[in-house]
Amino acid sequence: MPRRFVTLDVFTSRPFGGNPLAVVLDAQGLDDAAMQQISREFNVSETVFVLPPKNPANRARIRIFSVAHEMPFAGHPTVGTAVLLALEDKLVKGTLKIEEPIGTVTCEVTTQSAGQGAGSRKGAAVFTAPRKGELEEVDISRAACAEALNLDESDIGFDAHRPVVASAGVPFLFVPLANLTALARARPDEAAFINSLGGFGEALYLYTLDEEGDADFRARMFSPGLGTEEDPATGAAAAAFPCVLLDAENRVDGHHKVRIDQGFEMGRPSRVDLGFTVKGGQVLDATIGGSAVVIAEGVLHI
């Protein structure tokens, strides 16, 4: 049967930047194997399958597949799908609740749809992370990170920032780098990941202070274990980033805003807007925001 699909670039307001996303709008009747095959056919970092919600008060239920396996939660699929569903509903501004395997995610959405051609259908969404980030008690040496990334040990870390594993639903090894030069020089490979980091190397999120641009941090994410060599924008990692920051920094009580730029080294500049609230040295909540633009629409004959 024909199934409509849409592709978007997410965490960007311009076509051909950000993180590509495929969304299959008519996913009823597809089993797990079919969804995985379709994801491999699109061959982008994640593909979303839209289904009727279990709770009729919610807008939709979604399943998210990388080219390797299903994901319980991911940031750019949440932002992109929220924008697309709002465009489908002709919703200019409002709230959508989307059911994901990790739980129901609340998204605040704004859209615009004017004119014809690339970039004419776009919008932005901010969602509250469905789970607070937590650090895992593991010991990852700077030497092991340097070996996995083909860097010097002196390139790993800055100030009090150290390699840590954190998760807000999807675990990442967060590796702070000394500067933007080290970030650009990082050259990981899957064999080095396995040799140096074992299971902790499935998804590495590298970050450093943005000394040259107008963001707070610049980041890169490598995940050969998830079927993606490098990811242009990683909202699930950003959702866990507040607890990583508090591990190394003293943040006063209140709301904090952090902008993360990613994807520049691979020619797909992305902007992730992170917000989080601190009370008593603990992160109470986090929000992830960004833009998305429709790139293509078509039909799957499956």
PDB file of C-alpha atoms in Angstrom:
ATOM      1  CA  MET A   1       0.000   0.000   0.000  1.00  0.00           C
ATOM      2  CA  PRO A   2       1.199   3.594  -0.595  1.00  0.00           C
ATOM      3  CA  ARG A   3       2.630   5.239   2.511  1.00  0.00           C
ATOM      4  CA  ARG A   4       3.397   8.944   2.556  1.00  0.00           C
ATOM      5  CA  PHE A   5       6.794  10.090   3.809  1.00  0.00           C
ATOM      6  CA  VAL A   6       8.488  13.447   4.394  1.00  0.00           C
ATOM      7  CA  THR A   7      12.150  14.279   4.903  1.00  0.00           C
ATOM      8  CA  LEU A   8      13.328  17.247   6.955  1.00  0.00           C
ATOM      9  CA  ASP A   9      16.563  18.854   8.022  1.00  0.00           C
ATOM     10  CA  VAL A  10      16.458  19.362  11.791  1.00  0.00           C
ATOM     11  CA  PHE A  11      18.281  21.783  14.112  1.00  0.00           C
ATOM     12  CA  THR A  12      18.584  24.202  11.211  1.00  0.00           C
ATOM     13  CA  SER A  13      16.285  26.717   9.522  1.00  0.00           C
ATOM     14  CA  ARG A  14      17.971  26.306   6.122  1.00  0.00           C
ATOM     15  CA  PRO A  15      17.881  23.346   3.727  1.00  0.00           C
ATOM     16  CA  PHE A  16      20.944  21.098   3.609  1.00  0.00           C
ATOM     17  CA  GLY A  17      22.123  21.912   7.106  1.00  0.00           C
ATOM     18  CA  GLY A  18      21.297  20.206  10.375  1.00  0.00           C
ATOM     19  CA  ASN A  19      20.474  16.539  10.793  1.00  0.00           C
ATOM     20  CA  PRO A  20      18.421  14.770   8.083  1.00  0.00           C
ATOM     21  CA  LEU A  21      15.290  12.952   9.223  1.00  0.00           C
ATOM     22  CA  ALA A  22      12.791  10.732   7.415  1.00  0.00           C
ATOM     23  CA  VAL A  23       9.220  10.490   8.725  1.00  0.00           C
ATOM     24  CA  VAL A  24       6.774   7.832   7.503  1.00  0.00           C
ATOM     25  CA  LEU A  25       3.323   9.275   8.193  1.00  0.00           C
ATOM     26  CA  ASP A  26       1.269   6.155   7.410  1.00  0.00           C
ATOM     27  CA  ALA A  27       3.004   3.456   9.449  1.00  0.00           C
ATOM     28  CA  GLN A  28       0.054   1.304  10.508  1.00  0.00           C
ATOM     29  CA  GLY A  29       0.520  -2.360   9.621  1.00  0.00           C
ATOM     30  CA  LEU A  30       4.326  -2.242   9.459  1.00  0.00           C
ATOM     31  CA  ASP A  31       6.101  -4.732  11.708  1.00  0.00           C
ATOM     32  CA  ASP A  32       9.497  -4.258  13.356  1.00  0.00           C
ATOM     33  CA  ALA A  33      11.406  -5.895  10.513  1.00  0.00           C
ATOM     34  CA  ALA A  34       9.730  -3.709   7.884  1.00  0.00           C
ATOM     35  CA  MET A  35      10.456  -0.550   9.868  1.00  0.00           C
ATOM     36  CA  GLN A  36      14.103  -1.544  10.186  1.00  0.00           C
ATOM     37  CA  GLN A  37      14.362  -2.254   6.451  1.00  0.00           C
ATOM     38  CA  ILE A  38      12.767   1.076   5.572  1.00  0.00           C
ATOM     39  CA  SER A  39      15.181   2.859   7.916  1.00  0.00           C
ATOM     40  CA  ARG A  40      18.101   1.238   6.123  1.00  0.00           C
ATOM     41  CA  GLU A  41      16.603   2.252   2.796  1.00  0.00           C
ATOM     42  CA  PHE A  42      16.432   5.917   3.816  1.00  0.00           C
ATOM     43  CA  ASN A  43      19.944   5.567   5.314  1.00  0.00           C
ATOM     44  CA  VAL A  44      19.737   8.677   7.500  1.00  0.00           C
ATOM     45  CA  SER A  45      20.642   8.688  11.187  1.00  0.00           C
ATOM     46  CA  GLU A  46      17.008   8.123  12.249  1.00  0.00           C
ATOM     47  CA  THR A  47      13.660   7.379  10.645  1.00  0.00           C
ATOM     48  CA  VAL A  48      10.366   8.011  12.447  1.00  0.00           C
ATOM     49  CA  PHE A  49       7.193   5.956  12.012  1.00  0.00           C
ATOM     50  CA  VAL A  50       3.981   7.765  12.987  1.00  0.00           C
ATOM     51  CA  LEU A  51       1.159   5.706  14.512  1.00  0.00           C
ATOM     52  CA  PRO A  52      -2.160   6.508  16.219  1.00  0.00           C
ATOM     53  CA  PRO A  53      -1.678   7.407  19.898  1.00  0.00           C
ATOM     54  CA  LYS A  54      -2.602   5.004  22.651  1.00  0.00           C
ATOM     55  CA  ASN A  55      -4.076   7.952  24.560  1.00  0.00           C
ATOM     56  CA  PRO A  56      -6.464   9.928  22.314  1.00  0.00           C
ATOM     57  CA  ALA A  57      -5.483  13.120  24.164  1.00  0.00           C
ATOM     58  CA  ASN A  58      -2.046  12.890  22.521  1.00  0.00           C
ATOM     59  CA  ARG A  59      -1.288  13.818  18.912  1.00  0.00           C
ATOM     60  CA  ALA A  60       0.551  10.649  17.843  1.00  0.00           C
ATOM     61  CA  ARG A  61       2.683   7.710  18.849  1.00  0.00           C
ATOM     62  CA  ILE A  62       6.069   7.377  17.174  1.00  0.00           C
ATOM     63  CA  ARG A  63       8.746   4.748  16.838  1.00  0.00           C
ATOM     64  CA  ILE A  64      12.311   5.786  16.048  1.00  0.00           C
ATOM     65  CA  PHE A  65      14.786   3.581  14.188  1.00  0.00           C
ATOM     66  CA  SER A  66      18.444   4.144  13.418  1.00  0.00           C
ATOM     67  CA  VAL A  67      19.913   2.090  10.599  1.00  0.00           C
ATOM     68  CA  ALA A  68      20.992  -0.422  13.284  1.00  0.00           C
ATOM     69  CA  HIS A  69      18.110  -0.691  15.765  1.00  0.00           C
ATOM     70  CA  GLU A  70      15.132   0.990  17.446  1.00  0.00           C
ATOM     71  CA  MET A  71      15.768   3.936  19.769  1.00  0.00           C
ATOM     72  CA  PRO A  72      13.774   4.644  22.958  1.00  0.00           C
ATOM     73  CA  PHE A  73      14.163   8.381  22.457  1.00  0.00           C
ATOM     74  CA  ALA A  74      16.058  10.825  20.262  1.00  0.00           C
ATOM     75  CA  GLY A  75      16.143  14.598  20.036  1.00  0.00           C
ATOM     76  CA  HIS A  76      16.125  15.495  16.365  1.00  0.00           C
ATOM     77  CA  PRO A  77      13.324  12.993  15.548  1.00  0.00           C
ATOM     78  CA  THR A  78      11.231  14.586  18.305  1.00  0.00           C
ATOM     79  CA  VAL A  79      11.808  18.153  17.072  1.00  0.00           C
ATOM     80  CA  GLY A  80      11.363  17.250  13.394  1.00  0.00           C
ATOM     81  CA  THR A  81       8.230  15.166  13.917  1.00  0.00           C
ATOM     82  CA  ALA A  82       6.629  17.817  16.134  1.00  0.00           C
ATOM     83  CA  VAL A  83       7.202  20.484  13.470  1.00  0.00           C
ATOM     84  CA  LEU A  84       5.902  18.215  10.700  1.00  0.00           C
ATOM     85  CA  LEU A  85       2.742  17.219  12.602  1.00  0.00           C
ATOM     86  CA  ALA A  86       2.054  20.875  13.382  1.00  0.00           C
ATOM     87  CA  LEU A  87       2.439  21.726   9.683  1.00  0.00           C
ATOM     88  CA  GLU A  88       0.083  18.867   8.799  1.00  0.00           C
ATOM     89  CA  ASP A  89      -2.450  20.230  11.299  1.00  0.00           C
ATOM     90  CA  LYS A  90      -1.932  23.818  10.069  1.00  0.00           C
ATOM     91  CA  LEU A  91      -1.027  24.686  13.656  1.00  0.00           C
ATOM     92  CA  VAL A  92       0.790  28.022  13.772  1.00  0.00           C
ATOM     93  CA  LYS A  93       1.535  27.883  17.496  1.00  0.00           C
ATOM     94  CA  GLY A  94       0.595  25.363  20.133  1.00  0.00           C
ATOM     95  CA  THR A  95       1.367  22.259  22.174  1.00  0.00           C
ATOM     96  CA  LEU A  96       1.639  18.691  20.930  1.00  0.00           C
ATOM     97  CA  LYS A  97       2.046  15.576  23.057  1.00  0.00           C
ATOM     98  CA  ILE A  98       3.900  12.731  21.334  1.00  0.00           C
ATOM     99  CA  GLU A  99       4.140   9.205  22.703  1.00  0.00           C
ATOM    100  CA  GLU A 100       7.633   7.679  22.450  1.00  0.00           C
ATOM    101  CA  PRO A 101       8.967   4.409  23.901  1.00  0.00           C
ATOM    102  CA  ILE A 102      10.572   6.379  26.755  1.00  0.00           C
ATOM    103  CA  GLY A 103       7.292   8.150  27.600  1.00  0.00           C
ATOM    104  CA  THR A 104       5.046  10.994  26.478  1.00  0.00           C
ATOM    105  CA  VAL A 105       6.966  14.085  25.341  1.00  0.00           C
ATOM    106  CA  THR A 106       5.415  17.562  25.427  1.00  0.00           C
ATOM    107  CA  CYS A 107       6.449  19.851  22.554  1.00  0.00           C
ATOM    108  CA  GLU A 108       5.810  23.576  22.119  1.00  0.00           C
ATOM    109  CA  VAL A 109       5.692  24.265  18.383  1.00  0.00           C
ATOM    110  CA  THR A 110       5.596  27.257  16.037  1.00  0.00           C
ATOM    111  CA  THR A 111       5.388  26.945  12.253  1.00  0.00           C
ATOM    112  CA  GLN A 112       5.379  28.933   9.074  1.00  0.00           C
ATOM    113  CA  SER A 113       4.340  27.786   5.614  1.00  0.00           C
ATOM    114  CA  ALA A 114       4.542  30.334   2.826  1.00  0.00           C
ATOM    115  CA  GLY A 115       5.543  30.288  -0.823  1.00  0.00           C
ATOM    116  CA  GLN A 116       6.860  27.364  -2.801  1.00  0.00           C
ATOM    117  CA  GLY A 117      10.152  25.500  -3.055  1.00  0.00           C
ATOM    118  CA  ALA A 118      12.889  24.449  -0.640  1.00  0.00           C
ATOM    119  CA  GLY A 119      12.578  25.907   2.808  1.00  0.00           C
ATOM    120  CA  SER A 120       8.989  27.132   2.441  1.00  0.00           C
ATOM    121  CA  ARG A 121       7.621  24.750   5.099  1.00  0.00           C
ATOM    122  CA  LYS A 122       9.467  25.124   8.368  1.00  0.00           C
ATOM    123  CA  GLY A 123       9.042  25.609  12.075  1.00  0.00           C
ATOM    124  CA  ALA A 124      10.612  25.232  15.482  1.00  0.00           C
ATOM    125  CA  ALA A 125       9.910  23.066  18.503  1.00  0.00           C
ATOM    126  CA  VAL A 126      10.994  22.933  22.133  1.00  0.00           C
ATOM    127  CA  PHE A 127      10.394  19.813  24.178  1.00  0.00           C
ATOM    128  CA  THR A 128      10.913  18.896  27.799  1.00  0.00           C
ATOM    129  CA  ALA A 129      13.316  15.981  28.125  1.00  0.00           C
ATOM    130  CA  PRO A 130      11.283  12.964  29.258  1.00  0.00           C
ATOM    131  CA  ARG A 131      13.971  11.853  31.683  1.00  0.00           C
ATOM    132  CA  LYS A 132      16.534  13.751  33.762  1.00  0.00           C
ATOM    133  CA  GLY A 133      20.149  13.138  32.866  1.00  0.00           C
ATOM    134  CA  GLU A 134      22.177  10.929  35.175  1.00  0.00           C
ATOM    135  CA  LEU A 135      25.877  10.174  35.416  1.00  0.00           C
ATOM    136  CA  GLU A 136      26.972   6.547  35.431  1.00  0.00           C
ATOM    137  CA  GLU A 137      29.705   5.499  37.828  1.00  0.00           C
ATOM    138  CA  VAL A 138      32.395   4.347  35.417  1.00  0.00           C
ATOM    139  CA  ASP A 139      36.090   5.090  35.212  1.00  0.00           C
ATOM    140  CA  ILE A 140      37.171   6.260  31.754  1.00  0.00           C
ATOM    141  CA  SER A 141      40.781   7.383  31.475  1.00  0.00           C
ATOM    142  CA  ARG A 142      41.927  10.342  29.400  1.00  0.00           C
ATOM    143  CA  ALA A 143      44.534   8.075  27.834  1.00  0.00           C
ATOM    144  CA  ALA A 144      41.859   5.654  26.570  1.00  0.00           C
ATOM    145  CA  CYS A 145      39.829   8.530  25.087  1.00  0.00           C
ATOM    146  CA  ALA A 146      42.920   9.956  23.396  1.00  0.00           C
ATOM    147  CA  GLU A 147      43.784   6.586  21.858  1.00  0.00           C
ATOM    148  CA  ALA A 148      40.243   6.081  20.534  1.00  0.00           C
ATOM    149  CA  LEU A 149      40.194   9.547  18.972  1.00  0.00           C
ATOM    150  CA  ASN A 150      43.763   9.614  17.593  1.00  0.00           C
ATOM    151  CA  LEU A 151      44.534  12.573  19.846  1.00  0.00           C
ATOM    152  CA  ASP A 152      47.155  13.359  22.473  1.00  0.00           C
ATOM    153  CA  GLU A 153      46.277  12.892  26.124  1.00  0.00           C
ATOM    154  CA  SER A 154      46.815  16.644  26.599  1.00  0.00           C
ATOM    155  CA  ASP A 155      43.890  17.231  24.190  1.00  0.00           C
ATOM    156  CA  ILE A 156      41.439  15.592  26.600  1.00  0.00           C
ATOM    157  CA  GLY A 157      39.704  17.790  29.162  1.00  0.00           C
ATOM    158  CA  PHE A 158      39.586  21.459  30.103  1.00  0.00           C
ATOM    159  CA  ASP A 159      39.142  23.178  33.478  1.00  0.00           C
ATOM    160  CA  ALA A 160      37.403  20.580  35.685  1.00  0.00           C
ATOM    161  CA  HIS A 161      35.697  18.806  32.786  1.00  0.00           C
ATOM    162  CA  ARG A 162      36.542  15.096  32.525  1.00  0.00           C
ATOM    163  CA  PRO A 163      35.281  12.119  30.495  1.00  0.00           C
ATOM    164  CA  VAL A 164      31.990  10.837  31.925  1.00  0.00           C
ATOM    165  CA  VAL A 165      29.125   8.595  30.851  1.00  0.00           C
ATOM    166  CA  ALA A 166      25.688  10.206  31.113  1.00  0.00           C
ATOM    167  CA  SER A 167      22.212   9.356  29.898  1.00  0.00           C
ATOM    168  CA  ALA A 168      18.781  10.956  29.645  1.00  0.00           C
ATOM    169  CA  GLY A 169      17.417   7.819  27.999  1.00  0.00           C
ATOM    170  CA  VAL A 170      20.315   7.074  25.642  1.00  0.00           C
ATOM    171  CA  PRO A 171      23.842   6.735  27.112  1.00  0.00           C
ATOM    172  CA  PHE A 172      26.791   8.702  25.726  1.00  0.00           C
ATOM    173  CA  LEU A 173      30.425   8.951  26.661  1.00  0.00           C
ATOM    174  CA  PHE A 174      31.011  12.706  27.001  1.00  0.00           C
ATOM    175  CA  VAL A 175      34.608  13.629  26.197  1.00  0.00           C
ATOM    176  CA  PRO A 176      35.678  17.244  26.803  1.00  0.00           C
ATOM    177  CA  LEU A 177      38.410  18.495  24.484  1.00  0.00           C
ATOM    178  CA  ALA A 178      40.912  21.244  25.179  1.00  0.00           C
ATOM    179  CA  ASN A 179      40.033  23.480  22.231  1.00  0.00           C
ATOM    180  CA  LEU A 180      38.441  23.731  18.785  1.00  0.00           C
ATOM    181  CA  THR A 181      41.658  22.556  17.125  1.00  0.00           C
ATOM    182  CA  ALA A 182      41.503  19.268  19.016  1.00  0.00           C
ATOM    183  CA  LEU A 183      37.811  18.936  18.127  1.00  0.00           C
ATOM    184  CA  ALA A 184      38.612  19.316  14.422  1.00  0.00           C
ATOM    185  CA  ARG A 185      41.549  16.862  14.639  1.00  0.00           C
ATOM    186  CA  ALA A 186      39.565  14.026  16.231  1.00  0.00           C
ATOM    187  CA  ARG A 187      39.681  10.993  13.927  1.00  0.00           C
ATOM    188  CA  PRO A 188      38.021   7.998  15.564  1.00  0.00           C
ATOM    189  CA  ASP A 189      37.530   4.572  14.046  1.00  0.00           C
ATOM    190  CA  GLU A 190      35.448   1.625  15.206  1.00  0.00           C
ATOM    191  CA  ALA A 191      38.418  -0.643  15.928  1.00  0.00           C
ATOM    192  CA  ALA A 192      39.986   2.018  18.165  1.00  0.00           C
ATOM    193  CA  PHE A 193      36.667   2.484  19.972  1.00  0.00           C
ATOM    194  CA  ILE A 194      36.434  -1.218  20.782  1.00  0.00           C
ATOM    195  CA  ASN A 195      40.097  -1.536  21.734  1.00  0.00           C
ATOM    196  CA  SER A 196      40.261   1.538  23.972  1.00  0.00           C
ATOM    197  CA  LEU A 197      36.749   2.027  25.312  1.00  0.00           C
ATOM    198  CA  GLY A 198      34.834  -1.224  24.921  1.00  0.00           C
ATOM    199  CA  GLY A 199      31.072  -0.827  25.331  1.00  0.00           C
ATOM    200  CA  PHE A 200      31.437   2.787  26.495  1.00  0.00           C
ATOM    201  CA  GLY A 201      32.558   3.751  23.010  1.00  0.00           C
ATOM    202  CA  GLU A 202      29.254   3.055  21.247  1.00  0.00           C
ATOM    203  CA  ALA A 203      28.419   6.774  21.185  1.00  0.00           C
ATOM    204  CA  LEU A 204      31.053   9.442  21.877  1.00  0.00           C
ATOM    205  CA  TYR A 205      29.971  13.046  22.343  1.00  0.00           C
ATOM    206  CA  LEU A 206      32.927  15.409  22.070  1.00  0.00           C
ATOM    207  CA  TYR A 207      32.575  19.004  23.238  1.00  0.00           C
ATOM    208  CA  THR A 208      34.653  22.092  23.862  1.00  0.00           C
ATOM    209  CA  LEU A 209      34.163  25.782  24.528  1.00  0.00           C
ATOM    210  CA  ASP A 210      33.288  27.743  21.395  1.00  0.00           C
ATOM    211  CA  GLU A 211      36.213  30.164  21.398  1.00  0.00           C
ATOM    212  CA  GLU A 212      35.554  31.508  17.896  1.00  0.00           C
ATOM    213  CA  GLY A 213      31.801  31.534  17.322  1.00  0.00           C
ATOM    214  CA  ASP A 214      28.759  32.798  19.223  1.00  0.00           C
ATOM    215  CA  ALA A 215      27.714  29.459  20.743  1.00  0.00           C
ATOM    216  CA  ASP A 216      28.605  28.329  24.244  1.00  0.00           C
ATOM    217  CA  PHE A 217      29.953  24.956  23.122  1.00  0.00           C
ATOM    218  CA  ARG A 218      30.882  23.196  19.909  1.00  0.00           C
ATOM    219  CA  ALA A 219      30.319  19.449  19.677  1.00  0.00           C
ATOM    220  CA  ARG A 220      30.771  16.372  17.523  1.00  0.00           C
ATOM    221  CA  MET A 221      29.206  12.936  17.991  1.00  0.00           C
ATOM    222  CA  PHE A 222      30.558   9.642  16.650  1.00  0.00           C
ATOM    223  CA  SER A 223      28.519   6.439  16.841  1.00  0.00           C
ATOM    224  CA  PRO A 224      29.736   3.617  14.584  1.00  0.00           C
ATOM    225  CA  GLY A 225      28.053   1.177  16.953  1.00  0.00           C
ATOM    226  CA  LEU A 226      24.691   2.793  16.122  1.00  0.00           C
ATOM    227  CA  GLY A 227      25.354   2.692  12.391  1.00  0.00           C
ATOM    228  CA  THR A 228      26.254   6.384  12.078  1.00  0.00           C
ATOM    229  CA  GLU A 229      29.882   7.399  11.661  1.00  0.00           C
ATOM    230  CA  GLU A 230      29.210  11.028  12.656  1.00  0.00           C
ATOM    231  CA  ASP A 231      25.962  12.727  13.653  1.00  0.00           C
ATOM    232  CA  PRO A 232      25.318  16.368  12.644  1.00  0.00           C
ATOM    233  CA  ALA A 233      23.171  17.144  15.719  1.00  0.00           C
ATOM    234  CA  THR A 234      22.402  15.055  18.788  1.00  0.00           C
ATOM    235  CA  GLY A 235      19.483  16.172  20.924  1.00  0.00           C
ATOM    236  CA  ALA A 236      19.504  13.074  23.152  1.00  0.00           C
ATOM    237  CA  ALA A 237      23.075  13.895  24.196  1.00  0.00           C
ATOM    238  CA  ALA A 238      22.139  17.534  24.803  1.00  0.00           C
ATOM    239  CA  ALA A 239      19.370  16.332  27.136  1.00  0.00           C
ATOM    240  CA  ALA A 240      22.008  14.680  29.363  1.00  0.00           C
ATOM    241  CA  PHE A 241      24.484  17.556  29.048  1.00  0.00           C
ATOM    242  CA  PRO A 242      23.249  19.565  32.094  1.00  0.00           C
ATOM    243  CA  CYS A 243      24.361  16.888  34.546  1.00  0.00           C
ATOM    244  CA  VAL A 244      27.718  16.735  32.733  1.00  0.00           C
ATOM    245  CA  LEU A 245      28.095  20.495  33.171  1.00  0.00           C
ATOM    246  CA  LEU A 246      27.204  20.328  36.850  1.00  0.00           C
ATOM    247  CA  ASP A 247      29.816  17.614  37.348  1.00  0.00           C
ATOM    248  CA  ALA A 248      32.487  20.174  36.415  1.00  0.00           C
ATOM    249  CA  GLU A 249      30.956  23.596  37.104  1.00  0.00           C
ATOM    250  CA  ASN A 250      29.164  25.441  39.868  1.00  0.00           C
ATOM    251  CA  ARG A 251      25.874  26.756  38.498  1.00  0.00           C
ATOM    252  CA  VAL A 252      23.669  29.035  40.596  1.00  0.00           C
ATOM    253  CA  ASP A 253      20.049  28.147  41.210  1.00  0.00           C
ATOM    254  CA  GLY A 254      17.761  29.238  38.408  1.00  0.00           C
ATOM    255  CA  HIS A 255      17.240  28.733  34.702  1.00  0.00           C
ATOM    256  CA  HIS A 256      20.228  28.439  32.391  1.00  0.00           C
ATOM    257  CA  LYS A 257      20.429  28.618  28.594  1.00  0.00           C
ATOM    258  CA  VAL A 258      23.214  26.967  26.617  1.00  0.00           C
ATOM    259  CA  ARG A 259      23.668  26.965  22.861  1.00  0.00           C
ATOM    260  CA  ILE A 260      25.480  24.037  21.266  1.00  0.00           C
ATOM    261  CA  ASP A 261      26.723  24.170  17.679  1.00  0.00           C
ATOM    262  CA  GLN A 262      27.439  20.847  15.990  1.00  0.00           C
ATOM    263  CA  GLY A 263      28.002  19.424  12.513  1.00  0.00           C
ATOM    264  CA  PHE A 264      30.334  22.170  11.267  1.00  0.00           C
ATOM    265  CA  GLU A 265      33.201  19.769  10.574  1.00  0.00           C
ATOM    266  CA  MET A 266      30.994  17.701   8.277  1.00  0.00           C
ATOM    267  CA  GLY A 267      29.438  20.627   6.436  1.00  0.00           C
ATOM    268  CA  ARG A 268      26.010  20.404   8.110  1.00  0.00           C
ATOM    269  CA  PRO A 269      25.924  23.235  10.659  1.00  0.00           C
ATOM    270  CA  SER A 270      23.389  22.648  13.400  1.00  0.00           C
ATOM    271  CA  ARG A 271      22.174  24.653  16.377  1.00  0.00           C
ATOM    272  CA  VAL A 272      20.746  23.034  19.515  1.00  0.00           C
ATOM    273  CA  ASP A 273      19.176  25.261  22.183  1.00  0.00           C
ATOM    274  CA  LEU A 274      19.430  23.698  25.641  1.00  0.00           C
ATOM    275  CA  GLY A 275      17.659  25.042  28.695  1.00  0.00           C
ATOM    276  CA  PHE A 276      17.808  23.639  32.207  1.00  0.00           C
ATOM    277  CA  THR A 277      16.813  24.549  35.749  1.00  0.00           C
ATOM    278  CA  VAL A 278      19.146  24.113  38.717  1.00  0.00           C
ATOM    279  CA  LYS A 279      18.088  23.978  42.360  1.00  0.00           C
ATOM    280  CA  GLY A 280      20.364  23.030  45.208  1.00  0.00           C
ATOM    281  CA  GLY A 281      23.079  21.879  42.857  1.00  0.00           C
ATOM    282  CA  GLN A 282      20.720  19.473  41.054  1.00  0.00           C
ATOM    283  CA  VAL A 283      19.164  19.613  37.592  1.00  0.00           C
ATOM    284  CA  LEU A 284      15.381  19.731  37.899  1.00  0.00           C
ATOM    285  CA  ASP A 285      14.499  19.628  34.203  1.00  0.00           C
ATOM    286  CA  ALA A 286      15.879  20.241  30.734  1.00  0.00           C
ATOM    287  CA  THR A 287      14.441  21.439  27.443  1.00  0.00           C
ATOM    288  CA  ILE A 288      15.757  20.898  23.917  1.00  0.00           C
ATOM    289  CA  GLY A 289      14.839  23.260  21.116  1.00  0.00           C
ATOM    290  CA  GLY A 290      15.591  23.791  17.473  1.00  0.00           C
ATOM    291  CA  SER A 291      14.258  24.498  14.018  1.00  0.00           C
ATOM    292  CA  ALA A 292      13.301  22.125  11.206  1.00  0.00           C
ATOM    293  CA  VAL A 293      12.648  22.577   7.502  1.00  0.00           C
ATOM    294  CA  VAL A 294      10.826  20.248   5.098  1.00  0.00           C
ATOM    295  CA  ILE A 295      13.049  19.060   2.243  1.00  0.00           C
ATOM    296  CA  ALA A 296      11.111  16.404   0.322  1.00  0.00           C
ATOM    297  CA  GLU A 297       7.807  14.528   0.236  1.00  0.00           C
ATOM    298  CA  GLY A 298       6.892  11.281  -1.469  1.00  0.00           C
ATOM    299  CA  VAL A 299       5.227   7.876  -1.290  1.00  0.00           C
ATOM    300  CA  LEU A 300       6.607   4.491  -0.293  1.00  0.00           C
ATOM    301  CA  HIS A 301       5.046   1.665  -2.323  1.00  0.00           C
ATOM    302  CA  ILE A 302       5.228  -0.975   0.412  1.00  0.00           C
TER     303      ILE A 302
END
